[in-house]
Short mmCIF file of C-alpha atoms (C1' of nucleotides) in Angstrom, two decimals:
data_model
loop_
_atom_site.label_atom_id
_atom_site.label_comp_id
_atom_site.label_asym_id
_atom_site.label_seq_id
_atom_site.Cartn_x
_atom_site.Cartn_y
_atom_site.Cartn_z
CA MET A 59 95.28 135.64 88.56
CA ASP A 60 95.52 133.18 85.48
CA THR A 61 95.61 128.52 85.55
CA VAL A 62 99.19 129.19 85.23
CA THR A 63 99.79 131.08 88.52
CA LYS A 64 96.93 128.85 90.10
CA LEU A 65 98.59 126.56 89.57
CA GLU A 66 102.42 127.02 89.81
CA GLN A 67 101.35 128.24 93.13
CA PHE A 68 99.82 125.14 93.96
CA LEU A 69 103.00 122.93 93.04
CA SER A 70 106.06 125.72 95.07
CA ASN A 71 103.41 125.62 97.53
CA LEU A 72 103.39 121.75 97.96
CA GLU A 73 107.38 122.28 97.12
CA SER A 74 107.36 123.39 100.76
CA SER A 75 104.40 121.13 101.92
CA ASN A 76 106.15 118.29 105.23
CA THR A 77 103.58 117.18 107.12
CA PRO A 78 100.17 115.89 107.32
CA ASN A 79 99.18 119.11 108.45
CA ASP A 80 101.02 120.86 106.22
CA ILE A 81 98.80 119.41 102.54
CA GLN A 82 95.87 119.88 104.65
CA THR A 83 96.53 123.64 104.58
CA LEU A 84 97.29 123.06 101.06
CA VAL A 85 94.15 121.27 99.93
CA THR A 86 92.42 124.47 101.55
CA SER A 87 94.24 127.37 100.20
CA LEU A 88 93.73 124.88 97.25
CA ARG A 89 89.95 125.29 98.02
CA ASP A 90 89.74 129.03 97.90
CA SER A 91 92.73 129.92 94.37
CA TYR A 92 89.85 128.00 92.59
CA GLY A 93 87.06 129.54 94.32
CA VAL A 94 85.29 126.41 94.46
CA THR A 95 83.43 124.44 97.73
CA ASN A 96 85.96 121.99 98.45
CA ALA A 97 88.39 120.29 97.62
CA VAL A 98 89.43 117.11 98.35
CA TYR A 99 92.78 114.49 98.19
CA HIS A 100 91.22 111.00 100.23
CA ALA A 101 93.94 108.21 99.95
CA VAL A 102 91.38 105.16 100.67
CA ASN A 103 94.73 102.47 100.95
CA LEU A 104 97.52 103.67 102.06
CA ASP A 105 99.84 100.70 102.25
CA GLY A 106 95.79 98.80 104.17
CA ALA A 107 95.41 103.24 106.32
CA PRO A 108 93.01 105.94 105.11
CA TYR A 109 94.47 109.79 105.32
CA ALA A 110 92.55 112.62 104.62
CA ALA A 111 93.71 115.85 103.78
CA LEU A 112 89.90 117.68 102.69
CA THR A 113 87.99 121.21 103.29
CA TYR A 114 84.81 119.30 104.73
CA THR A 115 83.50 119.76 108.15
CA PRO A 116 84.58 117.46 110.91
CA GLU A 117 81.57 116.70 111.92
CA TRP A 118 80.56 114.56 107.49
CA MET A 119 83.63 113.62 108.25
CA ASP A 120 83.10 111.52 111.54
CA HIS A 121 79.81 110.39 110.68
CA TYR A 122 81.20 109.62 107.23
CA GLN A 123 83.57 108.09 109.75
CA GLU A 124 81.10 106.26 111.63
CA GLN A 125 78.47 105.23 109.01
CA LYS A 126 81.59 103.48 107.10
CA TYR A 127 80.53 105.24 103.96
CA VAL A 128 83.22 104.55 102.19
CA GLN A 129 82.06 101.16 101.52
CA VAL A 130 78.67 102.40 99.95
CA ASP A 131 80.43 105.74 98.68
CA PRO A 132 79.05 106.08 95.17
CA VAL A 133 82.09 108.19 94.44
CA VAL A 134 83.97 105.67 95.78
CA ARG A 135 82.72 102.20 94.31
CA GLY A 136 82.91 104.26 91.35
CA ALA A 137 86.06 105.53 90.77
CA LEU A 138 87.39 101.44 91.45
CA GLN A 139 86.25 101.02 88.44
CA GLN A 140 87.20 104.08 86.12
CA PHE A 141 89.88 105.65 85.14
CA HIS A 142 88.95 109.16 83.83
CA PRO A 143 88.11 111.74 86.44
CA MET A 144 84.54 110.83 86.99
CA ASP A 145 81.35 113.51 87.57
CA TRP A 146 79.01 112.77 89.89
CA LYS A 147 76.30 113.47 87.76
CA ARG A 148 76.99 110.39 85.63
CA LEU A 149 77.03 107.84 88.82
CA ASP A 150 74.79 105.27 89.54
CA TRP A 151 72.50 107.00 92.73
CA SER A 152 69.88 104.80 92.64
CA ASN A 153 70.04 102.15 94.77
CA ARG A 154 68.57 103.18 98.73
CA GLY A 155 72.06 102.83 100.53
CA SER A 156 72.97 106.10 97.94
CA ARG A 157 70.13 108.86 97.90
CA ASN A 158 69.67 108.31 101.79
CA PHE A 159 73.69 108.65 101.28
CA LEU A 160 73.52 111.84 98.63
CA GLY A 161 70.29 113.36 100.81
CA GLU A 162 73.51 113.13 104.46
CA ALA A 163 75.65 114.87 102.01
CA ASN A 164 73.45 117.42 100.43
CA ASP A 165 73.26 118.75 105.39
CA ALA A 166 76.28 118.11 105.26
CA GLY A 167 77.45 121.65 102.26
CA ILE A 168 78.85 118.92 99.87
CA GLY A 169 77.95 120.79 96.12
CA ASN A 170 76.01 119.75 94.55
CA GLN A 171 78.51 119.48 92.04
CA GLY A 172 81.09 117.32 91.87
CA PHE A 173 83.77 115.41 89.99
CA SER A 174 85.87 112.58 91.40
CA ILE A 175 89.29 112.02 90.11
CA PRO A 176 90.66 107.80 91.11
CA ILE A 177 94.51 107.93 91.73
CA ARG A 178 96.01 104.42 91.91
CA GLY A 179 100.38 103.89 92.63
CA PRO A 180 102.28 100.67 93.45
CA ASN A 181 101.72 98.74 96.50
CA GLY A 182 97.56 99.26 96.21
CA GLN A 183 97.13 102.28 96.55
CA PHE A 184 94.10 103.94 95.91
CA ALA A 185 93.29 107.32 96.60
CA LEU A 186 90.79 109.78 95.34
CA PHE A 187 90.53 113.95 94.51
CA THR A 188 87.78 115.40 94.44
CA ILE A 189 86.60 119.76 93.79
CA ASN A 190 82.62 120.27 94.18
CA ASP A 191 80.59 123.12 93.82
CA ASN A 192 77.66 124.52 94.45
CA CYS A 193 76.16 126.02 90.78
CA THR A 194 74.60 125.31 87.03
CA ASP A 195 75.26 122.57 85.20
CA GLN A 196 76.36 125.32 82.85
CA GLN A 197 78.44 126.50 85.22
CA TRP A 198 79.99 123.32 85.84
CA GLU A 199 80.80 123.00 82.37
CA VAL A 200 82.27 125.80 82.18
CA PHE A 201 84.44 124.88 84.90
CA ARG A 202 85.31 121.24 84.40
CA LYS A 203 86.66 123.22 80.43
CA GLU A 204 88.82 125.07 81.97
CA PHE A 205 90.52 123.47 84.86
CA LEU A 206 90.09 119.71 84.49
CA ARG A 207 94.01 119.27 83.84
CA ASP A 208 95.33 121.52 86.78
CA MET A 209 93.65 118.94 89.34
CA LEU A 210 95.13 115.64 87.11
CA LEU A 211 98.21 117.57 87.19
CA ILE A 212 97.55 118.84 90.81
CA SER A 213 95.68 115.49 92.49
CA HIS A 214 99.55 113.05 90.78
CA PHE A 215 101.83 115.60 92.32
CA ILE A 216 99.43 115.37 95.41
CA HIS A 217 99.08 112.12 95.48
CA ASN A 218 103.29 111.56 95.67
CA LYS A 219 103.43 113.81 98.36
CA VAL A 220 100.93 111.86 100.89
CA VAL A 221 102.66 109.33 100.18
CA LYS A 222 106.33 110.34 100.20
CA ILE A 223 105.09 112.40 103.86
CA MET A 224 103.11 109.44 105.11
CA LEU A 225 105.27 106.40 103.95
CA PRO A 226 108.57 107.92 103.71
CA ASP A 227 110.11 104.22 103.54
CA GLY A 228 108.17 102.97 101.04
CA ASN A 229 110.93 103.55 98.47
CA ARG A 230 112.64 99.91 100.76
CA ALA A 231 113.66 97.66 97.28
CA GLN A 232 111.08 94.55 96.91
CA THR A 233 111.94 91.16 97.56
CA PRO A 234 113.41 90.32 93.93
CA LEU A 235 110.80 87.22 92.34
CA SER A 236 112.98 84.10 90.02
CA PRO A 237 111.37 83.26 87.07
CA ARG A 238 109.90 80.66 88.32
CA GLU A 239 108.06 82.11 91.50
CA ALA A 240 106.96 85.41 89.47
CA ASP A 241 105.18 82.39 86.46
CA THR A 242 104.04 80.73 88.93
CA LEU A 243 102.03 83.00 90.73
CA LYS A 244 100.54 84.77 87.74
CA TYR A 245 99.19 81.35 86.59
CA LEU A 246 97.66 81.15 89.90
CA ALA A 247 95.88 84.16 89.89
CA HIS A 248 94.96 82.69 86.71
CA GLY A 249 92.60 80.13 88.69
CA MET A 250 94.58 77.01 87.19
CA SER A 251 95.67 74.39 89.63
CA ARG A 252 98.76 72.92 90.75
CA THR A 253 98.51 70.40 88.93
CA ASN A 254 97.66 71.95 85.21
CA ILE A 255 100.36 74.62 86.50
CA ALA A 256 103.11 72.17 86.51
CA GLY A 257 101.84 70.48 83.18
CA LYS A 258 102.34 74.31 80.94
CA LEU A 259 106.04 75.19 83.35
CA GLU A 260 106.87 71.47 82.33
CA ILE A 261 108.03 70.42 85.36
CA SER A 262 106.69 68.50 88.22
CA GLU A 263 104.49 69.22 90.88
CA HIS A 264 107.00 68.82 93.79
CA THR A 265 109.20 71.31 92.05
CA LEU A 266 106.08 73.78 91.44
CA ARG A 267 106.04 73.50 95.59
CA VAL A 268 108.00 74.36 96.38
CA TYR A 269 108.54 77.51 94.01
CA ILE A 270 105.46 77.76 95.68
CA ASP A 271 105.92 77.92 99.34
CA SER A 272 109.43 79.73 98.03
CA ALA A 273 107.91 83.29 97.13
CA ARG A 274 105.08 82.76 100.22
CA HIS A 275 108.42 83.31 102.68
CA LYS A 276 110.08 85.04 100.44
CA LEU A 277 106.82 87.18 100.74
CA GLY A 278 105.66 86.65 104.40
CA ALA A 279 102.32 85.40 103.19
CA LEU A 280 100.50 83.51 105.44
CA ASN A 281 99.03 81.76 102.33
CA THR A 282 98.83 80.63 98.73
CA VAL A 283 96.00 83.25 98.49
CA HIS A 284 97.87 86.25 99.91
CA ALA A 285 101.65 85.13 98.46
CA VAL A 286 99.47 86.59 95.04
CA SER A 287 97.28 89.46 96.03
CA LEU A 288 100.80 90.75 98.24
CA ALA A 289 103.08 89.68 94.23
CA TYR A 290 99.85 91.54 92.46
CA THR A 291 100.12 94.95 94.16
CA LYS A 292 103.72 94.83 94.52
CA GLY A 293 104.39 95.38 91.04
CA LEU A 294 105.72 91.92 91.62
CA ILE A 295 103.66 90.33 89.16
CA LEU A 296 102.02 91.41 85.91
CA LEU A 297 98.95 89.58 85.67
CA MET B 242 105.57 127.60 68.82
CA ASP B 243 105.26 127.22 72.81
CA THR B 244 104.20 125.05 74.80
CA VAL B 245 101.14 125.66 75.09
CA THR B 246 100.03 125.39 72.08
CA LYS B 247 102.11 121.81 71.52
CA LEU B 248 100.34 119.71 74.40
CA GLU B 249 97.07 121.92 72.67
CA GLN B 250 97.11 120.39 69.30
CA PHE B 251 98.29 116.63 70.82
CA LEU B 252 95.07 116.56 72.28
CA SER B 253 92.68 118.35 69.30
CA ASN B 254 95.35 115.39 67.32
CA LEU B 255 94.31 113.07 69.93
CA GLU B 256 89.91 114.60 69.85
CA SER B 257 90.21 112.84 66.50
CA SER B 258 92.44 109.37 66.26
CA ASN B 259 89.90 107.27 67.02
CA THR B 260 91.99 103.90 65.51
CA PRO B 261 94.64 102.01 66.13
CA ASN B 262 96.72 103.23 63.57
CA ASP B 263 95.65 107.18 64.37
CA ILE B 264 97.74 106.47 67.52
CA GLN B 265 100.43 105.52 66.14
CA THR B 266 100.98 108.35 63.61
CA LEU B 267 99.92 110.51 66.90
CA VAL B 268 102.60 109.04 68.77
CA THR B 269 104.89 109.73 66.23
CA SER B 270 103.63 113.36 65.71
CA LEU B 271 104.19 113.90 69.34
CA ARG B 272 107.69 112.44 68.81
CA ASP B 273 108.27 114.94 65.79
CA SER B 274 106.55 118.08 67.96
CA TYR B 275 108.42 117.18 71.04
CA GLY B 276 112.14 116.82 69.01
CA VAL B 277 112.84 113.94 70.69
CA THR B 278 113.85 110.51 69.52
CA ASN B 279 111.67 108.25 70.21
CA ALA B 280 108.23 108.06 72.02
CA VAL B 281 106.17 104.85 73.48
CA TYR B 282 102.60 104.54 74.66
CA HIS B 283 103.15 101.03 75.88
CA ALA B 284 100.14 99.02 76.76
CA VAL B 285 101.50 96.15 79.16
CA ASN B 286 98.14 94.83 80.81
CA LEU B 287 95.18 95.37 78.38
CA ASP B 288 92.71 93.07 79.92
CA GLY B 289 94.99 90.58 79.21
CA ALA B 290 97.11 91.83 76.76
CA PRO B 291 99.21 93.89 75.45
CA TYR B 292 98.57 96.87 72.30
CA ALA B 293 101.83 99.60 71.10
CA ALA B 294 102.25 103.14 69.63
CA LEU B 295 105.73 103.38 69.35
CA THR B 296 107.93 105.04 67.16
CA TYR B 297 110.85 102.10 67.09
CA THR B 298 111.33 100.48 64.87
CA PRO B 299 109.90 97.11 63.54
CA GLU B 300 113.90 94.83 63.79
CA TRP B 301 113.84 96.12 68.33
CA MET B 302 109.67 95.26 68.59
CA ASP B 303 110.61 92.22 67.14
CA HIS B 304 113.61 92.14 68.75
CA TYR B 305 111.33 92.78 72.55
CA GLN B 306 109.25 90.89 71.65
CA GLU B 307 111.20 87.91 70.61
CA GLN B 308 113.19 87.88 74.54
CA LYS B 309 110.33 87.34 76.18
CA TYR B 310 111.45 91.60 76.66
CA VAL B 311 109.33 93.12 79.29
CA GLN B 312 109.63 90.54 81.50
CA VAL B 313 112.95 91.60 82.23
CA ASP B 314 113.42 95.31 81.20
CA PRO B 315 113.75 97.52 84.35
CA VAL B 316 112.44 100.60 82.65
CA VAL B 317 108.43 97.68 82.86
CA ARG B 318 109.87 95.90 86.70
CA GLY B 319 111.07 99.65 87.68
CA ALA B 320 107.91 101.44 86.61
CA LEU B 321 105.79 99.37 88.62
CA GLN B 322 106.50 99.76 92.05
CA GLN B 323 106.46 103.98 90.96
CA PHE B 324 104.35 106.17 90.92
CA HIS B 325 106.48 109.07 89.52
CA PRO B 326 107.29 109.55 86.25
CA MET B 327 111.12 107.58 86.66
CA ASP B 328 113.90 108.37 85.27
CA TRP B 329 116.13 106.18 83.92
CA LYS B 330 119.60 106.80 84.85
CA ARG B 331 118.10 105.67 88.74
CA LEU B 332 116.77 102.64 87.40
CA ASP B 333 119.18 99.20 88.28
CA TRP B 334 121.27 98.35 85.59
CA SER B 335 123.58 96.14 87.44
CA ASN B 336 122.89 92.91 86.84
CA ARG B 337 123.70 91.03 83.37
CA GLY B 338 120.79 90.55 81.64
CA SER B 339 119.86 94.05 82.33
CA ARG B 340 123.38 95.02 81.36
CA ASN B 341 122.51 93.57 78.10
CA PHE B 342 118.95 94.99 77.67
CA LEU B 343 121.04 97.54 77.57
CA GLY B 344 123.49 97.48 74.62
CA GLU B 345 121.11 96.19 72.37
CA ALA B 346 118.67 99.09 73.12
CA ASN B 347 121.57 101.46 72.49
CA ASP B 348 122.47 99.39 68.99
CA ALA B 349 118.65 100.07 68.06
CA GLY B 350 119.10 103.51 68.40
CA ILE B 351 117.84 104.40 71.57
CA GLY B 352 118.45 107.74 73.32
CA ASN B 353 120.51 107.60 76.79
CA GLN B 354 118.03 109.45 78.53
CA GLY B 355 114.85 108.65 78.66
CA PHE B 356 111.97 108.55 81.57
CA SER B 357 109.03 106.07 81.81
CA ILE B 358 105.50 106.84 83.38
CA PRO B 359 103.28 104.76 84.41
CA ILE B 360 99.75 104.30 83.48
CA ARG B 361 97.03 102.12 86.51
CA GLY B 362 93.94 101.44 85.05
CA PRO B 363 90.48 99.73 86.95
CA ASN B 364 90.88 96.08 85.26
CA GLY B 365 94.70 95.72 86.96
CA GLN B 366 95.34 98.15 83.24
CA PHE B 367 98.93 99.03 83.26
CA ALA B 368 100.65 101.40 80.79
CA LEU B 369 103.99 102.87 79.65
CA PHE B 370 104.60 106.45 79.03
CA THR B 371 107.50 106.26 77.85
CA ILE B 372 110.52 109.54 76.37
CA ASN B 373 113.59 109.18 74.81
CA ASP B 374 115.86 110.89 73.50
CA ASN B 375 120.10 111.83 72.92
CA CYS B 376 121.45 114.27 74.63
CA THR B 377 123.87 115.09 77.92
CA ASP B 378 122.72 115.12 81.37
CA GLN B 379 121.94 118.77 81.43
CA GLN B 380 120.32 119.65 78.04
CA TRP B 381 117.53 116.81 79.20
CA GLU B 382 117.23 118.22 83.08
CA VAL B 383 116.10 121.13 81.43
CA PHE B 384 113.55 119.54 78.95
CA ARG B 385 112.13 117.13 81.93
CA LYS B 386 111.78 120.30 83.46
CA GLU B 387 109.82 122.31 81.45
CA PHE B 388 107.62 118.67 79.78
CA LEU B 389 107.19 117.05 82.80
CA ARG B 390 103.69 117.96 83.16
CA ASP B 391 102.55 117.63 79.47
CA MET B 392 103.50 114.35 79.03
CA LEU B 393 101.89 113.04 82.53
CA LEU B 394 98.68 114.92 81.03
CA ILE B 395 99.47 112.92 77.16
CA SER B 396 100.01 110.38 79.54
CA HIS B 397 96.67 109.75 80.61
CA PHE B 398 94.74 111.17 78.07
CA ILE B 399 96.47 108.72 75.18
CA HIS B 400 96.16 105.72 77.82
CA ASN B 401 92.00 106.81 78.62
CA LYS B 402 91.70 106.73 74.17
CA VAL B 403 93.29 103.53 73.84
CA VAL B 404 91.09 101.86 75.80
CA LYS B 405 87.65 103.58 74.36
CA ILE B 406 89.33 102.38 70.80
CA MET B 407 90.95 98.39 72.00
CA LEU B 408 87.90 98.04 74.46
CA PRO B 409 84.91 99.47 73.80
CA ASP B 410 82.97 97.49 75.75
CA GLY B 411 84.42 97.54 78.69
CA ASN B 412 82.36 99.81 80.79
CA ARG B 413 80.11 97.23 80.78
CA ALA B 414 78.30 96.84 84.07
CA GLN B 415 80.39 95.24 86.70
CA THR B 416 79.69 92.62 88.61
CA PRO B 417 78.49 93.07 91.91
CA LEU B 418 79.56 91.32 95.24
CA SER B 419 76.96 92.25 98.38
CA PRO B 420 78.78 92.90 101.26
CA ARG B 421 79.65 90.09 102.76
CA GLU B 422 81.10 88.46 99.72
CA ALA B 423 83.55 91.08 99.47
CA ASP B 424 84.50 91.47 103.46
CA THR B 425 85.75 87.37 102.81
CA LEU B 426 86.79 87.95 99.53
CA LYS B 427 88.86 90.98 101.46
CA TYR B 428 90.00 88.88 104.26
CA LEU B 429 91.28 85.85 102.20
CA ALA B 430 93.46 88.63 99.98
CA HIS B 431 95.41 89.26 104.24
CA GLY B 432 96.29 86.02 103.83
CA MET B 433 93.38 85.15 106.93
CA SER B 434 92.07 82.21 106.37
CA ARG B 435 88.27 80.71 106.20
CA THR B 436 87.89 79.36 110.08
CA ASN B 437 89.73 82.81 110.97
CA ILE B 438 86.91 84.83 108.86
CA ALA B 439 84.14 83.89 109.94
CA GLY B 440 85.72 84.55 113.44
CA LYS B 441 86.41 87.72 113.35
CA LEU B 442 82.55 87.99 110.86
CA GLU B 443 80.75 86.55 113.28
CA ILE B 444 79.72 83.99 110.90
CA SER B 445 79.93 79.94 110.97
CA GLU B 446 82.43 78.25 108.95
CA HIS B 447 79.77 76.98 106.56
CA THR B 448 78.43 80.18 105.80
CA LEU B 449 81.59 82.03 104.96
CA ARG B 450 82.23 79.63 102.45
CA VAL B 451 78.58 80.27 101.03
CA TYR B 452 79.99 83.49 100.48
CA ILE B 453 83.23 82.33 99.16
CA ASP B 454 80.92 79.80 96.57
CA SER B 455 78.66 82.62 95.55
CA ALA B 456 81.95 85.69 94.89
CA ARG B 457 83.30 82.34 92.97
CA HIS B 458 79.72 81.81 90.58
CA LYS B 459 79.66 85.67 90.55
CA LEU B 460 82.70 86.75 89.30
CA GLY B 461 82.94 82.66 86.80
CA ALA B 462 86.41 82.14 88.82
CA LEU B 463 88.06 78.55 89.14
CA ASN B 464 88.93 79.67 91.95
CA THR B 465 88.90 80.81 94.92
CA VAL B 466 92.72 82.56 94.69
CA HIS B 467 91.42 83.98 90.96
CA ALA B 468 88.38 85.23 92.61
CA VAL B 469 90.48 87.15 95.00
CA SER B 470 92.06 87.97 92.33
CA LEU B 471 89.58 88.49 90.86
CA ALA B 472 88.20 91.04 92.50
CA TYR B 473 90.59 92.73 93.23
CA THR B 474 91.54 94.01 89.73
CA LYS B 475 88.23 94.07 88.66
CA GLY B 476 87.77 97.58 91.71
CA LEU B 477 85.44 95.32 93.42
CA ILE B 478 87.04 94.64 97.60
CA LEU B 479 90.19 97.16 98.36
CA LEU B 480 92.42 95.32 100.15
"C1'" DC C 123 136.32 80.37 92.17
"C1'" DA C 124 133.80 79.95 95.93
"C1'" DT C 125 129.24 81.18 97.36
"C1'" DA C 126 125.07 81.93 96.90
"C1'" DA C 127 120.83 81.69 94.52
"C1'" DA C 128 117.29 78.86 90.84
"C1'" DT C 129 116.04 74.82 89.52
"C1'" DT C 130 114.18 70.72 90.03
"C1'" DC C 131 112.67 66.19 92.07
"C1'" DC C 132 111.19 63.02 95.99
"C1'" DC C 133 108.80 61.35 100.63
"C1'" DC C 134 105.20 60.74 104.52
"C1'" DA C 135 101.40 62.50 107.17
"C1'" DT C 136 97.81 66.73 108.58
"C1'" DA C 137 94.75 70.17 107.24
"C1'" DT C 138 91.72 73.27 103.87
"C1'" DA C 139 88.75 73.64 100.84
"C1'" DT C 140 86.20 72.25 96.81
"C1'" DG C 141 80.99 69.88 95.05
"C1'" DG C 142 77.10 68.77 95.10
"C1'" DG C 143 73.14 68.97 97.97
"C1'" DG C 144 68.98 71.40 101.42
"C1'" DA C 145 66.50 75.36 103.64
"C1'" DG C 146 64.55 79.01 106.61
"C1'" DG C 147 64.48 84.42 107.63
"C1'" DG C 148 64.36 89.46 106.14
"C1'" DG C 149 64.80 93.22 103.09
"C1'" DC C 150 63.92 95.16 99.44
"C1'" DT C 151 62.10 96.34 94.42
"C1'" DA C 152 59.08 95.66 90.86
"C1'" DT D 89 51.95 91.15 96.94
"C1'" DA D 90 55.20 88.33 94.59
"C1'" DG D 91 59.98 87.14 92.98
"C1'" DC D 92 64.84 88.35 93.26
"C1'" DC D 93 68.53 88.53 96.38
"C1'" DC D 94 70.73 88.56 101.23
"C1'" DC D 95 72.27 86.21 104.91
"C1'" DT D 96 72.40 82.79 108.43
"C1'" DC D 97 73.20 77.11 109.55
"C1'" DC D 98 73.73 72.32 107.89
"C1'" DC D 99 75.18 67.26 106.16
"C1'" DC D 100 78.85 63.69 103.13
"C1'" DA D 101 82.69 62.98 100.21
"C1'" DT D 102 86.27 64.23 97.82
"C1'" DA D 103 90.04 66.88 95.59
"C1'" DT D 104 93.34 70.28 96.97
"C1'" DA D 105 97.26 72.18 99.53
"C1'" DT D 106 99.81 72.43 104.21
"C1'" DG D 107 104.45 71.57 106.63
"C1'" DG D 108 107.89 68.67 107.72
"C1'" DG D 109 111.82 66.70 106.04
"C1'" DG D 110 116.38 65.76 102.07
"C1'" DA D 111 119.44 66.44 97.64
"C1'" DA D 112 121.06 66.95 93.22
"C1'" DT D 113 122.32 70.15 88.88
"C1'" DT D 114 122.60 74.15 86.98
"C1'" DT D 115 123.42 79.38 86.10
"C1'" DA D 116 125.12 83.61 88.78
"C1'" DT D 117 127.52 86.56 91.17
"C1'" DG D 118 130.88 88.90 93.94
#
DNA sequence: CATAAATTCCCCATATATGGGGAGGGGCTA
DNA sequence: TAGCCCCTCCCCATATATGGGGAATTTATG
């Protein structure tokens, strides 16, 4: 079975996946067809909720959840600041929490080699697609060279499908912001005060307040900080 | 020349690209090898600055810049809210600004067909990779089916390279936030008041203030809104 | 052309955030 | 073990933001 066929097969299976269970099956068959120890799709943030389809043991997952490892896991922390797929060897495992985590992960049968692909979507979506294996550095390098591109595509398509399944109404029309409102929120995000922004936009501070208020109301935000973070994650403003 | 070779050739050319000029040349040769009307890499936000490598005419680019079309362009607005490559036909061209923009774009020789791939990186990076052409819907559909995957990979690798070139110190160590600081900023982003957050974290409001203050100082933020938006874009907190 | 939305201006009172201090206990690391 | 960072608590005074009103002109939209 050559490379193209593996990817083709995955994409064709993905096409006919319509439930969370299908995705789980898909990830398992992905692990088998590429001959690795584990394959993991982990949506760290999908409109506030997490979601995962993976081949780790349920025990390890429960443990991970209970210990709130998502906040400590160097893979997650690293991926949040990276764009390119990230090899686990290049992460910082120096502090105690990480070492502890690493030890427990090894005990849970997770491979010594691995890379994780960060996936970013609108609305603050953040997910990871991870492949890991037990093998030598050389073997791993060969795998990486051969399949990294497949994995990039797989990570993209699997996330796209998961969003479709988990957030069927995710494509609802967005609350539009008026140009002035968008400007206002942008400058607020930059840390400017009302007085400064009003000066920059050459309007009175009273007027500026109207924009902040109307943006808050449009977005259903509880306060200004909320409005700014909503507008940014929803892709309504550019920083 | 078959598909694999085109992509391979691009990636090999990319490997040896080390300056903005190289990227420009690369995009031009990309357009030629895939036989389309235009190829565009447009970093809308690269640490606050824009950057573009494209095959549009300089006149159109100047016009685009002068008119601040980035704020009106339905392609940009749409891509900000999408994950998957977005066909231009599926955008909303109904309002006056968009129609006007479309007319001028046609006059500038931009193809009637096109799709744009949104690219999201850490630090609020947002870029678009666009391919457009003059052809029928059917021809376009064929092109899309055949080359969409290539384009996804190209968009990923070109962005990765541009960031390396334009932000060579982009991989500097991030200001770490303590767990309490990160929690605090996260809840602030959710729109909670100090009083509520203090209650949730079961600490006094005074203590909470210390976290906000120290986070502000660590991030070099001008105020709380700024601190939250910095922490989020830098990947230091999960919403 | 009628209606809606955007943009601009203003007042008053209260709630909340910020800036400047200070202080003690506990844990990790060199 | 010494030093650094984290976590927790407190005071005072001032600056800034919010919530509740109201109203005009211009610009888009159907």
